XYZ file of C-alpha atoms in Angstrom:
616
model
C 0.675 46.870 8.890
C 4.291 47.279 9.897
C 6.898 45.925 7.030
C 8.834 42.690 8.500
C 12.057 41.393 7.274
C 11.163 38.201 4.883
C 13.785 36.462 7.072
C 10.781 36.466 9.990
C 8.187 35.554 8.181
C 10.663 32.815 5.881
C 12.914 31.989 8.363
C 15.579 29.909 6.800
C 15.731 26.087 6.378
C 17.493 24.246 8.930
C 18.418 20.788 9.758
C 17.114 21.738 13.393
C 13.923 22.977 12.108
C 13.366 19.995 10.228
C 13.714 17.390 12.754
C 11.251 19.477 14.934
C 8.549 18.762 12.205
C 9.508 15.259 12.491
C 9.147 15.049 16.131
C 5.871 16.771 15.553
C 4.600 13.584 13.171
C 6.537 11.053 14.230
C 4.462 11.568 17.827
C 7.511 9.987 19.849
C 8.155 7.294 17.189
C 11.889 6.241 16.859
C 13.738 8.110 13.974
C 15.884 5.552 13.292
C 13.642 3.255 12.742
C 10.701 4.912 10.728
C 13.224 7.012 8.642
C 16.673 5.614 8.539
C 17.413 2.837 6.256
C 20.182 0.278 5.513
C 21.904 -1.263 2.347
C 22.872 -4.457 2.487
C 26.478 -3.514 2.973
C 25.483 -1.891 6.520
C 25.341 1.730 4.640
C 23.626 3.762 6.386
C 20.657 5.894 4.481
C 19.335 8.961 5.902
C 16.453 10.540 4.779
C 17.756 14.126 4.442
C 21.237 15.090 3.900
C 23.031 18.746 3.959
C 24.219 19.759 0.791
C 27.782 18.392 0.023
C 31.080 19.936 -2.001
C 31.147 18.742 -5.455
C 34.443 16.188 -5.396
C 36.170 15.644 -8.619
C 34.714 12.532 -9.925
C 36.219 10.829 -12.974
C 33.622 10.629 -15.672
C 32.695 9.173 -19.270
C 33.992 11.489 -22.202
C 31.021 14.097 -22.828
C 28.262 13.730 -24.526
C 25.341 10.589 -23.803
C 26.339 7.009 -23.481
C 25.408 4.273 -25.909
C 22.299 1.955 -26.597
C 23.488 -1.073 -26.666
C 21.209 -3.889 -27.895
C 21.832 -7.862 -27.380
C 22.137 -9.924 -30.302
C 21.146 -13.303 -28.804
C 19.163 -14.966 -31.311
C 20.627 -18.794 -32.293
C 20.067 -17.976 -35.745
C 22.030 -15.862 -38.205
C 19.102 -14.236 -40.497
C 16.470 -13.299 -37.272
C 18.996 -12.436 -35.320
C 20.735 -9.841 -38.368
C 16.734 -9.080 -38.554
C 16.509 -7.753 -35.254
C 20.189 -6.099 -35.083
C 19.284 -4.307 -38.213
C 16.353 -2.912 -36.452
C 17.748 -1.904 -33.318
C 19.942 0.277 -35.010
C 17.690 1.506 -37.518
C 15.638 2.497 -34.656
C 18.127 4.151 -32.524
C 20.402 1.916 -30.795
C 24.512 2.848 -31.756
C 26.086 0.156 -29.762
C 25.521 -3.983 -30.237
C 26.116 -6.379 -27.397
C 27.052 -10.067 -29.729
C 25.946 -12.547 -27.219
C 26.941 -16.250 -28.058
C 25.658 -19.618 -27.211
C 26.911 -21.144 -24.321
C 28.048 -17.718 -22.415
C 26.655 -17.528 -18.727
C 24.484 -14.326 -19.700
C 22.952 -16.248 -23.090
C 20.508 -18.144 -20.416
C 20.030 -21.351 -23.347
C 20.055 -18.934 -26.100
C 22.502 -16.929 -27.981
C 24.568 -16.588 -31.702
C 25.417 -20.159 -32.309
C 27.799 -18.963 -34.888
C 30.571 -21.558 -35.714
C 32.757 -19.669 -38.639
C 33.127 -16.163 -39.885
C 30.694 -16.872 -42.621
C 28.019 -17.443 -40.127
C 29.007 -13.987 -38.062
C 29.249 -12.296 -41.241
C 25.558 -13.534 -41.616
C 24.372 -12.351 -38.285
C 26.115 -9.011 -39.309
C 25.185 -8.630 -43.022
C 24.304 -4.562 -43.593
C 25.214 -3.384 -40.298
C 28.206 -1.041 -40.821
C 31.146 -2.163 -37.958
C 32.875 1.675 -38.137
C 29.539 3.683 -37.395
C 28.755 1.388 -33.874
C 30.505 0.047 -30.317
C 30.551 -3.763 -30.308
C 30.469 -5.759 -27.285
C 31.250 -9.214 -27.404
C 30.058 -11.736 -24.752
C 31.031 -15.487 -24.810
C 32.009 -16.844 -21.818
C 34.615 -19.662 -22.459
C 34.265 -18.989 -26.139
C 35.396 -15.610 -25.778
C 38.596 -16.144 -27.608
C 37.086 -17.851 -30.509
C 34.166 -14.815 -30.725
C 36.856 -12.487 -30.940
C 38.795 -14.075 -33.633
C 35.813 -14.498 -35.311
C 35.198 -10.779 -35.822
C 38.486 -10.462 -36.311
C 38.041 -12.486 -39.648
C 34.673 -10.867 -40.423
C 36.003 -7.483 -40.213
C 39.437 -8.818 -42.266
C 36.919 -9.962 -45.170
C 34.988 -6.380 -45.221
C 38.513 -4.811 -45.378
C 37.988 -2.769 -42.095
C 40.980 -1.816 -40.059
C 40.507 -2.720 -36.425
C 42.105 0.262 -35.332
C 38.752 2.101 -36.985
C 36.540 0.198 -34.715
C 35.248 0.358 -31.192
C 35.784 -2.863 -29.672
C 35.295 -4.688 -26.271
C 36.322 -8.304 -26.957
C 34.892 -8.852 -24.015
C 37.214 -11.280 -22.569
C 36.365 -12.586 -19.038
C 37.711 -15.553 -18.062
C 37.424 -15.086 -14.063
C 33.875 -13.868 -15.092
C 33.227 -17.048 -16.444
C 35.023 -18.888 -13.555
C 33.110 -17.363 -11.096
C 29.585 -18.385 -12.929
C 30.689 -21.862 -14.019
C 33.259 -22.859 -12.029
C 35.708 -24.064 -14.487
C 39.006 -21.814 -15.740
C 41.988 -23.223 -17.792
C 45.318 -22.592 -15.851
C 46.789 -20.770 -18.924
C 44.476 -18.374 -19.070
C 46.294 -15.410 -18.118
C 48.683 -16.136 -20.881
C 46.074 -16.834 -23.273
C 44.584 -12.954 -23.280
C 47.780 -11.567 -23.150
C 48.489 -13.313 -26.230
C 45.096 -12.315 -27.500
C 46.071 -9.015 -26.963
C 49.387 -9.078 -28.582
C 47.728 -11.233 -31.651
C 45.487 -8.432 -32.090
C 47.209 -5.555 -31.253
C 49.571 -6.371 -33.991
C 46.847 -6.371 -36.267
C 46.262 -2.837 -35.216
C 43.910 -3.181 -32.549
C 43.640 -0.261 -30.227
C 40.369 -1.056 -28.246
C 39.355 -3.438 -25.015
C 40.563 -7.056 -24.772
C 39.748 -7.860 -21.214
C 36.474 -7.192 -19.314
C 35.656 -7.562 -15.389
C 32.145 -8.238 -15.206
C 30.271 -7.670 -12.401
C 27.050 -9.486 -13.752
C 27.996 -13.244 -11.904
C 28.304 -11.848 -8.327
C 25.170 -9.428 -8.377
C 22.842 -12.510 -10.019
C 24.591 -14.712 -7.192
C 22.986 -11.391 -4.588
C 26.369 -9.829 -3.863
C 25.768 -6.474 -1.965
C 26.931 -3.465 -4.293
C 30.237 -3.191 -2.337
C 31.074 -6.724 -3.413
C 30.136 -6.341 -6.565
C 32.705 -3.408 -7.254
C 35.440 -5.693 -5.037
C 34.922 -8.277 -7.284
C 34.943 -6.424 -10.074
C 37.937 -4.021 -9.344
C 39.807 -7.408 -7.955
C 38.985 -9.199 -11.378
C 40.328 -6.237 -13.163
C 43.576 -6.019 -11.646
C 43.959 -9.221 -12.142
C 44.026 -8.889 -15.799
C 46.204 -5.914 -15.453
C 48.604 -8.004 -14.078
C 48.444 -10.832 -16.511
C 49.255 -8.302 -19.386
C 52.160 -6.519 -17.946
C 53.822 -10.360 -16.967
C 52.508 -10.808 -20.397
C 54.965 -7.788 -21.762
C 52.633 -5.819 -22.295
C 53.007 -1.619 -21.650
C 51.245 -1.409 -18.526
C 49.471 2.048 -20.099
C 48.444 -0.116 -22.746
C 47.004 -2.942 -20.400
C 45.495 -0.719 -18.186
C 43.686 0.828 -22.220
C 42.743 -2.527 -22.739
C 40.217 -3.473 -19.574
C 36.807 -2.329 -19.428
C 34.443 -2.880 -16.310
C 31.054 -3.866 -16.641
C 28.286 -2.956 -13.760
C 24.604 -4.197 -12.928
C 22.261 -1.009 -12.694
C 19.012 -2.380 -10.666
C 15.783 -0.257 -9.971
C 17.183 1.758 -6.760
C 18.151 4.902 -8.320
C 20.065 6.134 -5.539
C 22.697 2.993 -4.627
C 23.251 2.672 -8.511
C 24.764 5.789 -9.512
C 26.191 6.033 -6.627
C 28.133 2.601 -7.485
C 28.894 3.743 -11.116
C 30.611 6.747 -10.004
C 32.307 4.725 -6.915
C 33.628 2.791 -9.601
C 35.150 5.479 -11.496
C 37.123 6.289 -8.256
C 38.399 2.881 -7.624
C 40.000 2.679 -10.746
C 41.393 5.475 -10.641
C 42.977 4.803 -7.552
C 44.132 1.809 -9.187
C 45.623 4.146 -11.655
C 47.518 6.516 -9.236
C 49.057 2.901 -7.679
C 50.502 1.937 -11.055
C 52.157 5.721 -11.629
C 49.636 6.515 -14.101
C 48.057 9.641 -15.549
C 44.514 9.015 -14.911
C 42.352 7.745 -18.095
C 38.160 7.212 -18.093
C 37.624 4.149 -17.717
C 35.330 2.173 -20.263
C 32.227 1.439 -18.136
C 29.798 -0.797 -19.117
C 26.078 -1.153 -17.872
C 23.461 -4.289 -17.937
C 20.409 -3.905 -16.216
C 19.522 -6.525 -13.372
C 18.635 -9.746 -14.373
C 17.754 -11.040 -10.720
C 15.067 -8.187 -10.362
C 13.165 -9.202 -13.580
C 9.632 -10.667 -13.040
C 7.879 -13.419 -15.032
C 4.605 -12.079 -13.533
C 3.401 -8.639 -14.673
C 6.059 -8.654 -17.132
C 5.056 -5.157 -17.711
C 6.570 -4.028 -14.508
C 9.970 -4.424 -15.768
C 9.598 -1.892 -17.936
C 10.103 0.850 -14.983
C 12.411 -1.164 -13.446
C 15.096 -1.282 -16.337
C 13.935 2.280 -17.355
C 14.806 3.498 -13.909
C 18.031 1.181 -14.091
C 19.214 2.614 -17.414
C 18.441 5.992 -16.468
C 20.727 5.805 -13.439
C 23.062 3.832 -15.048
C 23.360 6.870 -17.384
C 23.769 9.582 -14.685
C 25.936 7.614 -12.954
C 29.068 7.655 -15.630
C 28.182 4.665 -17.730
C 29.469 4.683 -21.246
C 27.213 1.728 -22.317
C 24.107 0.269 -21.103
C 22.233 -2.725 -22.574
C 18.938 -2.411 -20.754
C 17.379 -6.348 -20.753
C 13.919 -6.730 -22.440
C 10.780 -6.550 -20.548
C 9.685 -10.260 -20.964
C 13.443 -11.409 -20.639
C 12.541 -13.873 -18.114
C 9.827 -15.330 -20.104
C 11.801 -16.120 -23.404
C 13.568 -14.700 -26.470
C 12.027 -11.509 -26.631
C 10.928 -10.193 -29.953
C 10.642 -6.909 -32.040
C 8.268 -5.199 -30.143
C 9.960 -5.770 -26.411
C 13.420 -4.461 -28.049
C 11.854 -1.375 -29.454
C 10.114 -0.513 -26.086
C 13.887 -1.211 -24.560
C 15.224 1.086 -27.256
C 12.698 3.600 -27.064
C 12.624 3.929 -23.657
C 16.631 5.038 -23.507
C 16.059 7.186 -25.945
C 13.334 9.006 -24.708
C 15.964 9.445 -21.697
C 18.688 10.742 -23.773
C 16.946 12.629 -26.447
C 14.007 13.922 -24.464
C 14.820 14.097 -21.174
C 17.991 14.907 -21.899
C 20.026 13.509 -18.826
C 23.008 12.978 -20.959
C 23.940 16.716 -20.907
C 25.090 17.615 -17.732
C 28.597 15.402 -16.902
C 27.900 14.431 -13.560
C 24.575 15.363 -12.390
C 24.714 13.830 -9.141
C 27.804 16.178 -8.196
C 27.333 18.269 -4.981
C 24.360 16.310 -3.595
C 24.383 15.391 -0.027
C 23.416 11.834 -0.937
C 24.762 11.191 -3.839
C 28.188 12.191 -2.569
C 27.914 10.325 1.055
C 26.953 7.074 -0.517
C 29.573 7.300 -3.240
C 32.259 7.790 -1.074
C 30.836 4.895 1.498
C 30.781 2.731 -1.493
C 34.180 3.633 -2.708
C 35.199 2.897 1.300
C 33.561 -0.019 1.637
C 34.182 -1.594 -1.613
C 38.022 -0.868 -1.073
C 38.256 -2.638 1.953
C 35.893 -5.288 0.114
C 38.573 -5.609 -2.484
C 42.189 -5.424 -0.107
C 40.352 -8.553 1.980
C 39.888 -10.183 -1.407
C 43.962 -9.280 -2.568
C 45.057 -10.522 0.989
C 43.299 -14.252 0.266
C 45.466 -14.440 -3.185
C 43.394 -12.468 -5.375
C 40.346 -12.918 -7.143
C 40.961 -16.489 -8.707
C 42.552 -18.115 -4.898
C 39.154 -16.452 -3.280
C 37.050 -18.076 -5.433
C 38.518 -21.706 -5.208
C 38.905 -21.670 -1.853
C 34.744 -20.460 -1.614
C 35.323 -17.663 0.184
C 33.849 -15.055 -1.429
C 30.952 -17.058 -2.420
C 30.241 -17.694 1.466
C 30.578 -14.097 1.910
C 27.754 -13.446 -1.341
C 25.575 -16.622 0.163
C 25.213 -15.174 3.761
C 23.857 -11.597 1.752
C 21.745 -13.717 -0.366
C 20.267 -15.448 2.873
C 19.520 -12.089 3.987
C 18.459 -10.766 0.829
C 16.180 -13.944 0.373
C 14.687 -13.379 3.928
C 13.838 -10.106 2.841
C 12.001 -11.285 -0.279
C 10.093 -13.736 2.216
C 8.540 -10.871 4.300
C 7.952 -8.445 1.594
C 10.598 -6.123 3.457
C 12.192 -6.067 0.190
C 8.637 -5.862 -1.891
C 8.606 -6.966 -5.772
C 5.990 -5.317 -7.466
C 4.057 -7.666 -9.401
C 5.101 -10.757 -7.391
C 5.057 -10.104 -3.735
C 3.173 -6.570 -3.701
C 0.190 -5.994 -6.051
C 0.011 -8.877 -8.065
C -2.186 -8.805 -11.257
C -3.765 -12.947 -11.182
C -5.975 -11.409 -14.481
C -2.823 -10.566 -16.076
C -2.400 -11.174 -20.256
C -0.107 -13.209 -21.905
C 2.991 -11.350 -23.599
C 4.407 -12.603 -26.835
C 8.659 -13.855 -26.982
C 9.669 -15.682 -29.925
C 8.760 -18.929 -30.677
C 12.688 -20.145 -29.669
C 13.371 -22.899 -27.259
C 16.074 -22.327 -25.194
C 18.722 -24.969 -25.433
C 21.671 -23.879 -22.994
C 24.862 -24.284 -25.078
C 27.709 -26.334 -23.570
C 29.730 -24.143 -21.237
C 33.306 -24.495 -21.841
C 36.184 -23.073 -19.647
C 38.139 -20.473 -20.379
C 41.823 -20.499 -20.756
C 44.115 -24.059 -21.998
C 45.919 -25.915 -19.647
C 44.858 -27.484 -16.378
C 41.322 -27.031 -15.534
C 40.675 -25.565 -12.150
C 37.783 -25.583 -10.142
C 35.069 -24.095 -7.907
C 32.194 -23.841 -6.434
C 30.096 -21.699 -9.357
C 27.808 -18.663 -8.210
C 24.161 -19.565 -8.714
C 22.030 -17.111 -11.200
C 18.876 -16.235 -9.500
C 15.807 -13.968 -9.869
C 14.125 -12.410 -6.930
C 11.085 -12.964 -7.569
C 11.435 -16.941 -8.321
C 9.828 -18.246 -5.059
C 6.916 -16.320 -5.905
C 6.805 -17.440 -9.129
C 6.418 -21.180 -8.102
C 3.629 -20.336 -6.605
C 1.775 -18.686 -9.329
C 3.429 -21.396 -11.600
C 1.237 -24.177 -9.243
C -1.816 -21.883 -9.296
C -1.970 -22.227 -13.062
C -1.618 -25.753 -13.367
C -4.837 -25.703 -11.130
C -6.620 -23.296 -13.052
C -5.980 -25.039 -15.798
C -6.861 -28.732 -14.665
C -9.831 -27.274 -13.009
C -10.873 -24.290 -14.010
C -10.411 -22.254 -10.757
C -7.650 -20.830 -9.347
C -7.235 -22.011 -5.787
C -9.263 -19.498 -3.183
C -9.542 -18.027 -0.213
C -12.918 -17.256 1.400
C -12.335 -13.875 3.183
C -14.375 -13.744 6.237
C -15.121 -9.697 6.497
C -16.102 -8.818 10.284
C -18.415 -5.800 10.673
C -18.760 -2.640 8.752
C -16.629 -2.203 5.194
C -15.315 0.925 6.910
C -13.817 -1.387 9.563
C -13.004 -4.111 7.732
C -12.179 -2.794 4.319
C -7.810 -1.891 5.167
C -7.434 -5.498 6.072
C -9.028 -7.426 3.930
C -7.776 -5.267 0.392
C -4.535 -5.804 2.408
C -5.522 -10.047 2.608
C -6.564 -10.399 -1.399
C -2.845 -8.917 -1.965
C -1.266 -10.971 0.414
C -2.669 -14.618 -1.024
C -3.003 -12.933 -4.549
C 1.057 -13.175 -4.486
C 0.455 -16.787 -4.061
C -2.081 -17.031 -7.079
C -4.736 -17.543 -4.123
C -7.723 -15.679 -5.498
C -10.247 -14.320 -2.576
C -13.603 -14.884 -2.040
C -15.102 -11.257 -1.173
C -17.717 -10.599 0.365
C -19.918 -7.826 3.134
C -19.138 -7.668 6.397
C -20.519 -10.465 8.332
C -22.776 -10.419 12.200
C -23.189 -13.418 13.023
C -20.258 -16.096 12.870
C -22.971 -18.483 11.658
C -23.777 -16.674 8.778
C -20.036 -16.363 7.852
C -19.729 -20.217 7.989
C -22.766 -20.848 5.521
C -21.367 -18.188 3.343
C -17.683 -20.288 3.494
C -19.074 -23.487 2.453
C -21.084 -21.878 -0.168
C -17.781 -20.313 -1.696
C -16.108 -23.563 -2.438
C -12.809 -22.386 -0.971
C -11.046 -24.718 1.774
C -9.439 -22.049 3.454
C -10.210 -18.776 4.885
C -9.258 -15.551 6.229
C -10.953 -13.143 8.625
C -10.481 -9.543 8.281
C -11.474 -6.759 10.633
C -9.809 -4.517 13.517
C -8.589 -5.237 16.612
C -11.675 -4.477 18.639
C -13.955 -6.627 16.300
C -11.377 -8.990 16.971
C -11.982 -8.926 20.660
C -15.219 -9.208 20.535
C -15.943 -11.685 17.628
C -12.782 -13.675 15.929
C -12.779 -16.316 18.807
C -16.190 -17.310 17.906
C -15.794 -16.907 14.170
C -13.142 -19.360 13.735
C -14.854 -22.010 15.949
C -17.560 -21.817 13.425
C -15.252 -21.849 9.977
C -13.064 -24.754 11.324
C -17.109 -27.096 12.120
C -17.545 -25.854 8.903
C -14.979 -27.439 7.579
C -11.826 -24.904 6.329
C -8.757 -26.320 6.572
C -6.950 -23.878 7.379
C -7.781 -20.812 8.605
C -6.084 -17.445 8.998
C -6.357 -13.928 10.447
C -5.195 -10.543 8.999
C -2.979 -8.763 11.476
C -1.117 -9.805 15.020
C -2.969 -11.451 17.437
C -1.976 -9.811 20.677
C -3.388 -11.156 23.726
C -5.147 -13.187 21.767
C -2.504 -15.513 20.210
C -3.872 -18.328 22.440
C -7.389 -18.355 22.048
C -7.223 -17.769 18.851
C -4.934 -20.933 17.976
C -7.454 -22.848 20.388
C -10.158 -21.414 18.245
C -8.579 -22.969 14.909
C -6.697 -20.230 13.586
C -3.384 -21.769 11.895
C -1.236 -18.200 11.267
C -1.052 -14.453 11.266
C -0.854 -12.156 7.899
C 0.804 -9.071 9.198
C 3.336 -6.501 7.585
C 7.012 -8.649 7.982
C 5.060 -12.000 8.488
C 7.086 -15.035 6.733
C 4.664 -14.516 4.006
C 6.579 -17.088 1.594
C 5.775 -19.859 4.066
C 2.542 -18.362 4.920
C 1.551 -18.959 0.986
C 3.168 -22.018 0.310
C 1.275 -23.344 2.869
C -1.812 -22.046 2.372
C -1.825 -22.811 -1.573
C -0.898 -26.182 -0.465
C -4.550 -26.585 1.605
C -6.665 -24.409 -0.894
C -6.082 -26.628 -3.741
């Protein structure tokens, strides 16, 4: 056999070449539809992308970031307990989170003097680790708090690694209260401590309040970079060198479960500040970056799911340029976790680190296609995100005259619709929920939300304060109200599933179904594929359930749901429903008795509430 050039027989890879093996699947579908998605700052994703230049991207100083645990129990000995073990076990950075901050959620280090923080931190060794501090309107009394604790263990401040953590627009933004003075009151924090020899962060822009209130990722870096420069600004009218101010902010990021938009955003970051940089005449610096995984995409349910989530978070974080990240527990949402949940936290960076080794390469996500295109749409987008924010007054005008929350509510709304038809799918709330789940263990710690004070002396200004919200809350209510039945009656409420025909025919819809109302805490009723509609009927009112569900295809449909329903709604379901779209149908069907349609993008929220509402 003749010899041919490998280029025949392995003809290169093409962009053409690909989209004619799309055409040939897709069968006439549209493209942009099936395979082109959206972020919720109009972004468009593509499924393939041509490989790109690598850009210069600022980056962390080499080497891996930092585990950073929270310390965020109210008492002194558990929580120096728990600290002690975090770092025995891995961690290098700690994240001191006090009572009455926004992020404490009713817990938090109700310390009070430096004898109680000096409790909290008995045996860990302040030189050898980063410290984060996080206090919301307290912020200034945290940090002269471990001022005085590292005064009485005789450590220079200039050998430590410090973020004071100071926020006050943060805190503004999440409580809607901000002294007038505060911009003089961290500059003078800064100069108090500087003098002391203090050569590490003062201020921090946190980007935590906007993302919980479901800011798109653009707005979150706006917000961020706007908050930022704000406290650049208050330290140079403060006196201060504006190299130094510009040493003394650090930005802190939410890393959620999409891999792709989050290290994009960290490295988008990187390049807005530095931008910011090159506008004030100075040499470019790496910014200190800090990471916190998502608190709105934590579940309650399947707490075991957040495990990937803030794996995948903290991972990305990571490859992304952050120089932190504090990755939130898996039962977070459930309580104070305990020793076990932090070591899996731990652990679970490590193995990232140390195993997996993503730390070694600088920036990982250099030269690919779509890493590149959405980091420089982000850095875009999020630039003209932050100049409309500058042009209403700046960060603190924007926020007391609402108009940045408006612009977070009306991607909430969407984000919220989203959540509604599963088109943004949670798993273990909305998609494959687990009603046989077991309990998880948090310490036995009521939460007791501290009083939240503003920042900043002075005259206290106002605004409307960002709500903190989970995704999956809605959902949760549900399965909330399903428990209380099971446990006043022993049953959770139910759904009799009325299978049409063979399992073969039935058998997609109706696994599809026990999902669906399973996201409710509906339990179904399964059973064979039904003939007759009669014997359907007798086998509803032998189930117990008050609602029901038929599940089959289209042509059963056609020939058999009409009658079906007649014969569930004599027998006395009050509500009834059918798995899929009705078609030509719709009328006959409604006629029939049938109350609603479970389909893929249905209103499934209302769908459930509903139906929860009859089957109890």
């Amino acid at each position: 056999m003749e010899d041919r050039p490998l280029a025949d027989l392995f003809p290169p890879a093409t962009r053409e070449r690909w989209l004619g093996l799309v055409d040939g699947v897709l069968k006439g579908g549209d493209f942009e539809k099936r395979l082109v998605s959206k972020t919720a700052d109009g972004i468009r994703v593509e499924p393939l992308y041509e490989p790109a230049a690598p850009v210069a991207q600022p980056m962390r100083a080499p080497g891996p970031w930092r585990i950073a645990q929270r310390v965020d129990h109210p008492q002194a000995e558990p929580a120096q307990a728990l600290a002690l073990a975090d770092l025995e076990g891995g961690a290098d950075a700690l994240t001191l989170v006090f009572s009455g901050a926004p992020s404490a959620r009713g817990y938090g280090l109700s310390a009070a003097t430096v004898e109680d923080l000096d409790a909290a931190l008995a045996s860990v060794m302040l030189p050898l680790i980063a410290i984060r501090l996080d206090a919301g309107g307290r912020g200034v009394e945290a940090a002269t708090l471990l001022k005085g604790v590292a005064e009485r263990r005789g450590e220079a401040l200039a050998g430590l690694d410090l973020d004071l953590g100071l926020d006050p627009i943060g805190t503004f933004a999440a409580t809607g209260r901000l002294g007038a003075d505060f911009a003089k009151d961290l500059s003078d924090t800064l100069a108090r401590f500087d003098e002391a020899g203090f050569d590490g962060r003062v201020g921090l822009a946190d980007g935590r309040p906007y993302h919980e209130a479901g800011a798109s990722e653009a707005v979150e870096l706006a917000a961020s970079l706007a908050t930022a420069v704000a406290y650049l600004r208050a330290l140079e009218t403060g006196s201060h060198d504006l190299a130094r101010a510009r040493d003394a902010i650090a930005i802190l990021l939410v890393a959620d479960a999409d891999e792709f938009l989050t290290i994009a955003k960290f490295r988008a970051m990187r390049r807005l500040w530095a931008r910011v940089e090159a506008a004030c005449g100075l040499d470019p610096k790496p910014l200190r970056l800090h990471a916190e995984t998502a608190w709105r995409m934590m579940n309650r349910n399947d707490p075991f799911v957040n495990i990937l989530r803030t794996s995948m978070a903290a991972g990305s974080a990571g490859l992304g340029g952050a120089d932190s990240v504090t990755a939130l527990p898996y039962t977070a949402a459930l309580g104070l976790a305990d020793a076990f949940a932090r070591r899996v936290v731990r652990n679970s960076q490590i193995v990232l680190i140390e195993e997996s080794n993503l730390a070694r390469v600088a920036d990982p996500a250099a030269g690919a296609g779509s890493f590149e295109t959405l980091t420089d749409e982000l850095t875009r987008t999020a630039w003209s995100a932050f100049q409309a924010i500058e042009a209403e007054g700046g960060i603190v005008a924007s926020l007391r005259a609402g108009t940045l929350q408006a612009r977070i509510a009306e991607t909430a709304e969407t984000r919220t619709r989203n959540v509604a038809t599963r088109r943004e799918a949670l798993t273990g709330a909305s998609e494959f929920p687990f009603l046989a789940e077991k309990p998880v263990t948090v310490l036995d710690v009521a939460p007791v939300p501290g009083e939240a004070v503003p920042f900043g002396a002075g005259e206290t200004l106002t605004c409307a304060p960002l709500p903190s919200r989970r995704l999956a809350e809605p959902y949760e209510a549900l399965r909330d109200a399903s428990d209380t039945h099971l446990a006043a009656t022993g049953k959770r409420p139910r759904v009799f599933l009325a299978n049409l025909g063979a399992v073969a025919v039935f058998n997609a819809r109706s696994t599809f179904a026990t999902n669906a109302f399973a996201a409710g805490g509906i339990e179904a009723v399964n059973e064979d594929g039904f003939e007759e509609a009669e014997a359907a009927a007798q086998a509803f009112t032998k189930s117990e359930a008050r609602i029901a569900c038929l599940c089959s295809s289209d042509a059963v449909y056609a020939a058999r749901a009409v009658a079906v329903a007649q014969a569930l709604k004599a027998a006395g379901a009050e509500r009834i429903y059918l798995a899929g779209k009705p078609g030509e149908l719709n009328d006959a069907l409604k006629a029939a008795g049938v109350h609603d349609f479970l389909f893929a993008g249905c209103d499934l929220l209302a769908l459930l509430t509903e139906a929860q509402a009859a089957a109890r």
